Amino acid sequence: MRALIVEKAEDGTTSAAVQDIAEDRLPEGDVTVRVEHSTVNYKDGLCIGPGGGLVRSYPHVPGIDFAGTVETTDDDRYAPGDKVVLTGWRVGEARWGGYAEKARVKADWLVPLPEGLTTRQAMAVGTAGFTSMLAVQALEDQGLKDGPVLVTGAAGGVGSVAVALLAAMGREVAAVTGRPEQEDYLRSLGATQIVARGDLAETVKRPLESETWGGCVDAVGGAMLARVLGQMQYGASVAAVGLAGGANLPATVIPFLLRGVNLLGIDSVMQPYENRVRAWARLAELLPMDKLEAMVVPATLEDLPRLGADILQGQVRGRVVVDI
Ligand code: NDP
């Protein structure tokens, strides 16, 4: 079978290349899936490169999500021919993932392909879109306030799906981007306002600014998140998803104390089965398929070393779907 293999040399450098490997090298697991599509997420960029502490051992097959067809199974929840989706559980990081013609995993980590989605559409959503849905659900659970919802890192994978989802829910969406040339794209997904990244780039000078945003899906973290906290409406929530702009949070406690702002952490990796099924069903129901298609950048296994580097530089737009 063909697979993207990342190897580590004795001097510690890593290299990634497509190779033909024997199927018996697949890890142990209950279900073998013929992978049809995978995607490129920020973590994949890390794992195609030196790993960033995520990869447990080499040689490694990255690919933190995939969709495909069950080929063999020891678990009676699935039968050969069933369509399935996988996100999370450290697949593609600590374990071999979706950048191969076949993957072997635990049955517990899979969910049935949601009704109404093809395997390609499911991967156009992928981990980034699934996480956006979790973020939107977390904001809903806390009660979204009136007024625009801010999405940071908007032209990226998490951001693009969040913009389209919130717009489909009838919300006014303000999209933050560092790429002004993506304005038409973001408006086509449903953004009603474009905020230049530079406008939110300065570090916090005043801990509270005008109450502006009724909620926020934040894929960027760092100084931008700190700044946004001071612009939230009273009692509004920020769903913190990512750290594309840095892991340090140079914020004060004032927005929490004087405005009752909620900071909600979103983790897609260890979500229980019921939550995953619920989020996928809502994605299939809510997300307009024409907008999803507009986000897709098609790719092959051979494109992955380049795309892995691009996503770490914030240069990928929307969702890369890998045809395996
Ligand atoms: P992408 O690279 O597709 O998108 C990130 C976007 O952030 C970029 O497109 C860019 O948007 C913006 N950005 C990049 N660098 C900077 C910077 N230095 N300062 C400000 N903005 C920047 O990645 P994903 O959307 O796939 O993932 C986003 C984050 O979410 C990552 O940190 C990822 O690890 C995390 N994540 C977390 C998950 C979880 O379970 N919590 C699951 C999935 C992802 P623009 O050009 O529009 O400004």
Short mmCIF file of C-alpha atoms and ligand atoms in Angstrom, two decimals:
data_model
loop_
_atom_site.label_atom_id
_atom_site.label_comp_id
_atom_site.label_asym_id
_atom_site.label_seq_id
_atom_site.Cartn_x
_atom_site.Cartn_y
_atom_site.Cartn_z
CA MET A 1 0.00 0.00 0.00
CA ARG A 2 1.09 3.61 -0.60
CA ALA A 3 1.73 5.79 2.40
CA LEU A 4 3.42 9.07 3.32
CA ILE A 5 6.21 7.93 5.63
CA VAL A 6 8.08 10.35 7.87
CA GLU A 7 11.51 9.06 8.89
CA LYS A 8 14.01 10.37 11.39
CA ALA A 9 17.75 10.24 10.63
CA GLU A 10 20.42 9.66 13.27
CA ASP A 11 21.22 13.39 13.34
CA GLY A 12 17.58 14.05 14.35
CA THR A 13 16.41 15.52 11.03
CA THR A 14 13.16 14.21 9.56
CA SER A 15 12.10 13.64 5.96
CA ALA A 16 8.73 12.75 4.43
CA ALA A 17 8.17 10.79 1.20
CA VAL A 18 5.53 8.57 -0.40
CA GLN A 19 6.57 4.90 -0.21
CA ASP A 20 5.12 1.47 -1.02
CA ILE A 21 4.99 -0.50 2.21
CA ALA A 22 3.68 -3.91 3.28
CA GLU A 23 0.21 -3.92 4.85
CA ASP A 24 1.44 -6.06 7.73
CA ARG A 25 3.27 -2.99 9.04
CA LEU A 26 -0.06 -1.44 10.05
CA PRO A 27 -0.50 -1.14 13.84
CA GLU A 28 -2.81 -3.43 15.80
CA GLY A 29 -6.51 -2.55 15.90
CA ASP A 30 -10.05 -3.93 15.49
CA VAL A 31 -10.94 -2.35 12.17
CA THR A 32 -9.02 -1.94 8.92
CA VAL A 33 -10.29 0.95 6.81
CA ARG A 34 -9.60 1.56 3.13
CA VAL A 35 -8.91 5.29 3.36
CA GLU A 36 -10.58 7.39 0.67
CA HIS A 37 -9.80 10.92 1.91
CA SER A 38 -7.76 12.63 4.59
CA THR A 39 -6.99 16.31 5.18
CA VAL A 40 -4.26 18.75 6.23
CA ASN A 41 -4.64 20.31 9.66
CA TYR A 42 -2.18 22.42 11.63
CA LYS A 43 -1.09 19.36 13.66
CA ASP A 44 -0.43 17.48 10.41
CA GLY A 45 1.96 20.26 9.45
CA LEU A 46 3.82 19.64 12.71
CA CYS A 47 3.83 15.84 12.23
CA ILE A 48 5.00 15.96 8.58
CA GLY A 49 7.92 18.01 9.86
CA PRO A 50 9.92 17.35 13.04
CA GLY A 51 6.79 16.37 14.98
CA GLY A 52 6.74 19.16 17.53
CA GLY A 53 6.62 16.63 20.38
CA LEU A 54 3.47 14.98 18.98
CA VAL A 55 4.99 11.98 17.18
CA ARG A 56 5.83 9.12 19.52
CA SER A 57 8.01 6.98 17.25
CA TYR A 58 9.41 6.83 13.71
CA PRO A 59 8.83 5.79 10.95
CA HIS A 60 5.49 7.54 11.18
CA VAL A 61 2.36 7.93 9.03
CA PRO A 62 0.70 11.31 9.78
CA GLY A 63 -2.90 12.25 8.98
CA ILE A 64 -5.03 13.14 12.02
CA ASP A 65 -8.34 12.38 10.30
CA PHE A 66 -9.71 10.20 7.52
CA ALA A 67 -12.90 8.87 5.97
CA GLY A 68 -13.26 5.61 4.09
CA THR A 69 -14.77 2.12 3.90
CA VAL A 70 -14.38 -0.71 6.40
CA GLU A 71 -12.43 -3.55 4.83
CA THR A 72 -12.13 -6.00 7.73
CA THR A 73 -13.44 -5.81 11.30
CA ASP A 74 -13.27 -7.78 14.55
CA ASP A 75 -15.94 -5.54 16.10
CA ASP A 76 -19.62 -6.24 15.41
CA ARG A 77 -20.56 -2.53 15.46
CA TYR A 78 -19.11 -2.37 11.94
CA ALA A 79 -19.32 -4.59 8.85
CA PRO A 80 -17.15 -4.66 5.72
CA GLY A 81 -18.40 -1.98 3.34
CA ASP A 82 -19.55 0.47 6.06
CA LYS A 83 -18.51 4.08 5.55
CA VAL A 84 -16.72 5.58 8.57
CA VAL A 85 -15.03 8.79 9.76
CA LEU A 86 -12.23 9.25 12.26
CA THR A 87 -11.01 12.36 14.08
CA GLY A 88 -8.95 12.60 17.26
CA TRP A 89 -7.60 9.93 19.65
CA ARG A 90 -4.05 10.98 18.73
CA VAL A 91 -4.31 9.05 15.46
CA GLY A 92 -1.75 10.54 13.04
CA GLU A 93 0.30 11.78 16.04
CA ALA A 94 1.08 9.00 18.54
CA ARG A 95 -0.35 6.39 16.13
CA TRP A 96 -0.28 5.84 12.37
CA GLY A 97 -2.93 7.94 10.65
CA GLY A 98 -4.76 8.64 7.41
CA TYR A 99 -1.97 9.40 4.91
CA ALA A 100 -2.02 5.81 3.62
CA GLU A 101 -4.27 3.61 1.52
CA LYS A 102 -5.22 1.71 4.66
CA ALA A 103 -5.46 2.49 8.35
CA ARG A 104 -6.00 0.12 11.29
CA VAL A 105 -7.61 1.58 14.41
CA LYS A 106 -9.79 0.78 17.42
CA ALA A 107 -13.50 0.57 16.62
CA ASP A 108 -14.19 3.01 19.50
CA TRP A 109 -12.44 5.82 17.66
CA LEU A 110 -14.65 5.62 14.56
CA VAL A 111 -18.07 7.07 13.90
CA PRO A 112 -20.39 5.98 11.07
CA LEU A 113 -20.34 8.41 8.14
CA PRO A 114 -23.12 10.88 8.95
CA GLU A 115 -26.21 10.59 6.76
CA GLY A 116 -26.19 13.08 3.90
CA LEU A 117 -22.39 13.37 3.64
CA THR A 118 -19.99 11.65 1.24
CA THR A 119 -16.54 10.63 2.51
CA ARG A 120 -15.10 13.58 0.56
CA GLN A 121 -17.53 16.05 2.15
CA ALA A 122 -16.83 14.59 5.58
CA MET A 123 -13.14 15.32 5.06
CA ALA A 124 -13.85 18.77 3.63
CA VAL A 125 -15.22 19.28 7.15
CA GLY A 126 -12.50 17.16 8.83
CA THR A 127 -11.00 17.83 12.25
CA ALA A 128 -11.01 21.61 11.69
CA GLY A 129 -14.72 21.72 10.84
CA PHE A 130 -15.67 19.22 13.53
CA THR A 131 -13.87 21.43 16.05
CA SER A 132 -15.68 24.52 14.74
CA MET A 133 -18.97 22.74 15.42
CA LEU A 134 -17.86 21.92 18.97
CA ALA A 135 -16.91 25.58 19.44
CA VAL A 136 -20.25 26.84 18.15
CA GLN A 137 -22.10 24.35 20.37
CA ALA A 138 -20.08 25.52 23.39
CA LEU A 139 -21.04 29.15 22.62
CA GLU A 140 -24.70 28.15 22.24
CA ASP A 141 -24.62 26.25 25.54
CA GLN A 142 -23.39 29.43 27.28
CA GLY A 143 -25.96 31.58 25.44
CA LEU A 144 -24.72 33.58 22.45
CA LYS A 145 -25.37 37.32 22.92
CA ASP A 146 -26.89 39.60 20.29
CA GLY A 147 -24.52 41.31 17.92
CA PRO A 148 -21.75 40.04 15.67
CA VAL A 149 -19.81 36.87 16.43
CA LEU A 150 -16.07 37.23 15.85
CA VAL A 151 -14.07 34.48 14.10
CA THR A 152 -10.27 34.78 14.20
CA GLY A 153 -7.93 33.03 11.74
CA ALA A 154 -10.97 33.19 9.50
CA ALA A 155 -9.45 32.14 6.17
CA GLY A 156 -7.93 28.99 7.74
CA GLY A 157 -9.67 25.63 8.17
CA VAL A 158 -11.31 26.12 11.58
CA GLY A 159 -12.17 29.73 10.75
CA SER A 160 -13.72 29.04 7.34
CA VAL A 161 -16.10 26.40 8.68
CA ALA A 162 -16.96 28.55 11.72
CA VAL A 163 -17.85 31.50 9.46
CA ALA A 164 -20.08 29.32 7.25
CA LEU A 165 -21.75 27.60 10.22
CA LEU A 166 -22.53 30.80 12.12
CA ALA A 167 -23.83 32.49 8.96
CA ALA A 168 -26.04 29.45 8.27
CA MET A 169 -27.44 29.88 11.81
CA GLY A 170 -28.43 33.42 10.87
CA ARG A 171 -25.70 35.13 12.87
CA GLU A 172 -23.85 38.28 11.86
CA VAL A 173 -20.22 37.18 11.47
CA ALA A 174 -17.10 39.36 11.71
CA ALA A 175 -14.10 37.58 10.17
CA VAL A 176 -10.54 38.47 11.24
CA THR A 177 -7.92 37.85 8.56
CA GLY A 178 -4.34 38.83 7.88
CA ARG A 179 -4.93 38.22 4.16
CA PRO A 180 -6.97 41.10 2.68
CA GLU A 181 -7.09 39.24 -0.66
CA GLN A 182 -9.38 36.66 1.04
CA GLU A 183 -12.16 39.18 1.68
CA ASP A 184 -14.33 37.99 -1.26
CA TYR A 185 -13.86 34.37 -0.16
CA LEU A 186 -14.88 35.16 3.43
CA ARG A 187 -17.92 37.16 2.30
CA SER A 188 -18.91 34.25 0.03
CA LEU A 189 -18.91 32.02 3.14
CA GLY A 190 -21.24 34.47 4.90
CA ALA A 191 -19.02 36.99 6.72
CA THR A 192 -20.77 40.35 7.00
CA GLN A 193 -17.74 42.25 8.33
CA ILE A 194 -14.00 41.88 7.69
CA VAL A 195 -11.59 42.87 10.47
CA ALA A 196 -7.92 43.33 9.53
CA ARG A 197 -5.58 41.19 11.64
CA GLY A 198 -3.47 44.33 12.25
CA ASP A 199 -6.41 46.01 14.02
CA LEU A 200 -6.24 43.34 16.74
CA ALA A 201 -2.50 42.76 16.70
CA GLU A 202 -1.44 45.37 19.24
CA THR A 203 -1.01 44.10 22.76
CA VAL A 204 -3.55 45.08 25.38
CA LYS A 205 -3.19 48.70 26.49
CA ARG A 206 -6.61 49.08 28.10
CA PRO A 207 -8.02 45.88 29.64
CA LEU A 208 -11.56 46.87 28.60
CA GLU A 209 -12.63 48.35 25.27
CA SER A 210 -16.13 48.87 23.77
CA GLU A 211 -18.44 45.90 24.25
CA THR A 212 -18.56 44.66 20.66
CA TRP A 213 -18.74 40.90 20.11
CA GLY A 214 -21.65 38.63 21.09
CA GLY A 215 -19.36 35.58 20.96
CA CYS A 216 -16.05 34.52 19.45
CA VAL A 217 -14.52 31.41 17.88
CA ASP A 218 -10.77 31.93 18.30
CA ALA A 219 -8.27 29.86 16.28
CA VAL A 220 -5.34 32.22 16.90
CA GLY A 221 -4.78 32.62 20.65
CA GLY A 222 -1.85 34.75 21.85
CA ALA A 223 -1.98 38.54 21.89
CA MET A 224 -5.06 38.61 19.64
CA LEU A 225 -7.11 36.52 22.06
CA ALA A 226 -5.99 38.76 24.95
CA ARG A 227 -7.17 41.82 23.00
CA VAL A 228 -10.50 40.22 22.03
CA LEU A 229 -11.33 39.36 25.67
CA GLY A 230 -11.55 43.09 26.42
CA GLN A 231 -13.96 43.66 23.50
CA MET A 232 -16.55 41.02 24.45
CA GLN A 233 -20.06 42.02 25.47
CA TYR A 234 -21.05 41.61 29.11
CA GLY A 235 -21.39 37.85 29.86
CA ALA A 236 -20.33 36.78 26.34
CA SER A 237 -18.11 33.77 25.65
CA VAL A 238 -14.98 33.04 23.66
CA ALA A 239 -14.46 29.46 22.45
CA ALA A 240 -10.66 29.06 22.35
CA VAL A 241 -9.74 26.48 19.72
CA GLY A 242 -6.17 27.10 18.62
CA LEU A 243 -2.85 28.87 18.91
CA ALA A 244 -1.87 29.71 15.31
CA GLY A 245 -0.74 33.11 16.65
CA GLY A 246 1.05 31.87 19.77
CA ALA A 247 0.56 30.03 23.05
CA ASN A 248 1.23 32.87 25.48
CA LEU A 249 -1.83 34.78 26.68
CA PRO A 250 -0.77 38.30 27.72
CA ALA A 251 -4.16 39.16 29.25
CA THR A 252 -5.47 40.60 32.53
CA VAL A 253 -8.28 39.12 34.66
CA ILE A 254 -10.31 42.34 34.27
CA PRO A 255 -12.63 41.13 31.42
CA PHE A 256 -13.55 38.10 33.56
CA LEU A 257 -14.11 40.16 36.73
CA LEU A 258 -15.85 43.25 35.36
CA ARG A 259 -17.61 41.85 32.28
CA GLY A 260 -18.27 38.24 33.28
CA VAL A 261 -16.56 37.05 30.09
CA ASN A 262 -16.28 33.25 29.71
CA LEU A 263 -13.25 31.60 28.16
CA LEU A 264 -14.23 28.12 26.96
CA GLY A 265 -11.54 25.62 26.03
CA ILE A 266 -12.35 23.36 23.08
CA ASP A 267 -10.73 19.95 22.68
CA SER A 268 -11.71 17.75 19.74
CA VAL A 269 -9.27 14.93 20.46
CA MET A 270 -10.91 13.07 23.36
CA GLN A 271 -14.61 13.68 22.60
CA PRO A 272 -16.90 10.83 23.68
CA TYR A 273 -18.75 8.89 20.97
CA GLU A 274 -22.16 10.53 21.64
CA ASN A 275 -20.70 14.06 21.28
CA ARG A 276 -18.95 13.14 18.06
CA VAL A 277 -22.10 11.66 16.53
CA ARG A 278 -24.14 14.72 17.61
CA ALA A 279 -21.63 17.21 16.19
CA TRP A 280 -21.35 15.33 12.87
CA ALA A 281 -25.14 15.13 12.51
CA ARG A 282 -25.46 18.89 13.06
CA LEU A 283 -22.68 19.60 10.59
CA ALA A 284 -24.44 17.50 7.93
CA GLU A 285 -27.68 19.33 8.67
CA LEU A 286 -26.41 22.91 8.99
CA LEU A 287 -23.41 23.39 6.73
CA PRO A 288 -24.34 24.55 3.21
CA MET A 289 -22.65 22.09 0.83
CA ASP A 290 -21.92 24.76 -1.81
CA LYS A 291 -19.98 26.77 0.77
CA LEU A 292 -18.17 23.64 1.92
CA GLU A 293 -17.15 22.95 -1.68
CA ALA A 294 -15.84 26.52 -2.02
CA MET A 295 -13.42 25.85 0.89
CA VAL A 296 -11.86 22.73 -0.67
CA VAL A 297 -8.28 22.64 -1.93
CA PRO A 298 -7.74 19.18 -3.52
CA ALA A 299 -4.41 17.42 -2.97
CA THR A 300 -2.58 14.09 -3.37
CA LEU A 301 -0.16 12.25 -1.06
CA GLU A 302 2.75 13.74 -3.07
CA ASP A 303 1.57 17.31 -2.25
CA LEU A 304 1.69 16.78 1.50
CA PRO A 305 5.30 17.76 2.36
CA ARG A 306 4.71 21.17 0.69
CA LEU A 307 1.24 21.66 2.20
CA GLY A 308 2.47 20.69 5.67
CA ALA A 309 4.99 23.54 5.52
CA ASP A 310 2.38 25.94 4.09
CA ILE A 311 -0.16 25.37 6.87
CA LEU A 312 2.44 26.14 9.56
CA GLN A 313 3.02 29.48 7.80
CA GLY A 314 -0.75 30.26 7.78
CA GLN A 315 -0.69 30.05 3.97
CA VAL A 316 -3.44 27.47 3.39
CA ARG A 317 -6.95 28.72 2.62
CA GLY A 318 -9.94 26.69 3.76
CA ARG A 319 -9.72 22.92 3.83
CA VAL A 320 -7.24 20.68 2.02
CA VAL A 321 -8.86 17.36 1.02
CA VAL A 322 -6.34 14.63 0.20
CA ASP A 323 -7.47 12.03 -2.36
CA ILE A 324 -5.83 8.81 -1.24
P1 NDP B 1 -5.00 27.00 9.52
O1 NDP B 1 -3.54 27.21 9.32
O2 NDP B 1 -5.84 26.50 8.42
O3 NDP B 1 -5.65 28.40 10.01
C1 NDP B 1 -5.06 29.23 10.96
C2 NDP B 1 -5.31 30.67 10.54
O4 NDP B 1 -4.86 31.54 11.58
C3 NDP B 1 -4.51 31.08 9.31
O5 NDP B 1 -5.14 30.72 8.12
C4 NDP B 1 -4.46 32.57 9.50
O6 NDP B 1 -5.73 33.11 9.11
C5 NDP B 1 -4.37 32.73 11.02
N1 NDP B 1 -2.99 32.92 11.49
C6 NDP B 1 -1.91 32.15 11.21
N2 NDP B 1 -0.81 32.62 11.81
C7 NDP B 1 -1.21 33.71 12.51
C8 NDP B 1 -0.52 34.66 13.34
N3 NDP B 1 0.78 34.56 13.59
N4 NDP B 1 -1.25 35.66 13.90
C9 NDP B 1 -2.57 35.76 13.67
N5 NDP B 1 -3.27 34.92 12.87
C10 NDP B 1 -2.58 33.90 12.31
O7 NDP B 1 -5.15 26.05 10.80
P2 NDP B 1 -6.50 25.38 11.37
O8 NDP B 1 -7.64 26.29 11.10
O9 NDP B 1 -6.56 23.96 10.93
O10 NDP B 1 -6.18 25.37 12.93
C11 NDP B 1 -6.14 26.60 13.65
C12 NDP B 1 -5.69 26.33 15.08
O11 NDP B 1 -6.64 25.51 15.73
C13 NDP B 1 -4.34 25.61 15.18
O12 NDP B 1 -3.62 26.13 16.26
C14 NDP B 1 -4.76 24.16 15.44
O13 NDP B 1 -3.75 23.43 16.09
C15 NDP B 1 -5.97 24.38 16.30
N6 NDP B 1 -6.89 23.25 16.32
C16 NDP B 1 -7.34 22.85 17.54
C17 NDP B 1 -8.23 21.81 17.65
C18 NDP B 1 -8.74 21.45 19.00
O14 NDP B 1 -9.22 20.34 19.18
N7 NDP B 1 -8.70 22.35 19.95
C19 NDP B 1 -8.66 21.06 16.46
C20 NDP B 1 -8.23 21.64 15.21
C21 NDP B 1 -7.34 22.69 15.16
P3 NDP B 1 -5.86 34.48 8.27
O15 NDP B 1 -4.90 34.34 7.14
O16 NDP B 1 -7.28 34.53 7.87
O17 NDP B 1 -5.46 35.56 9.23
#
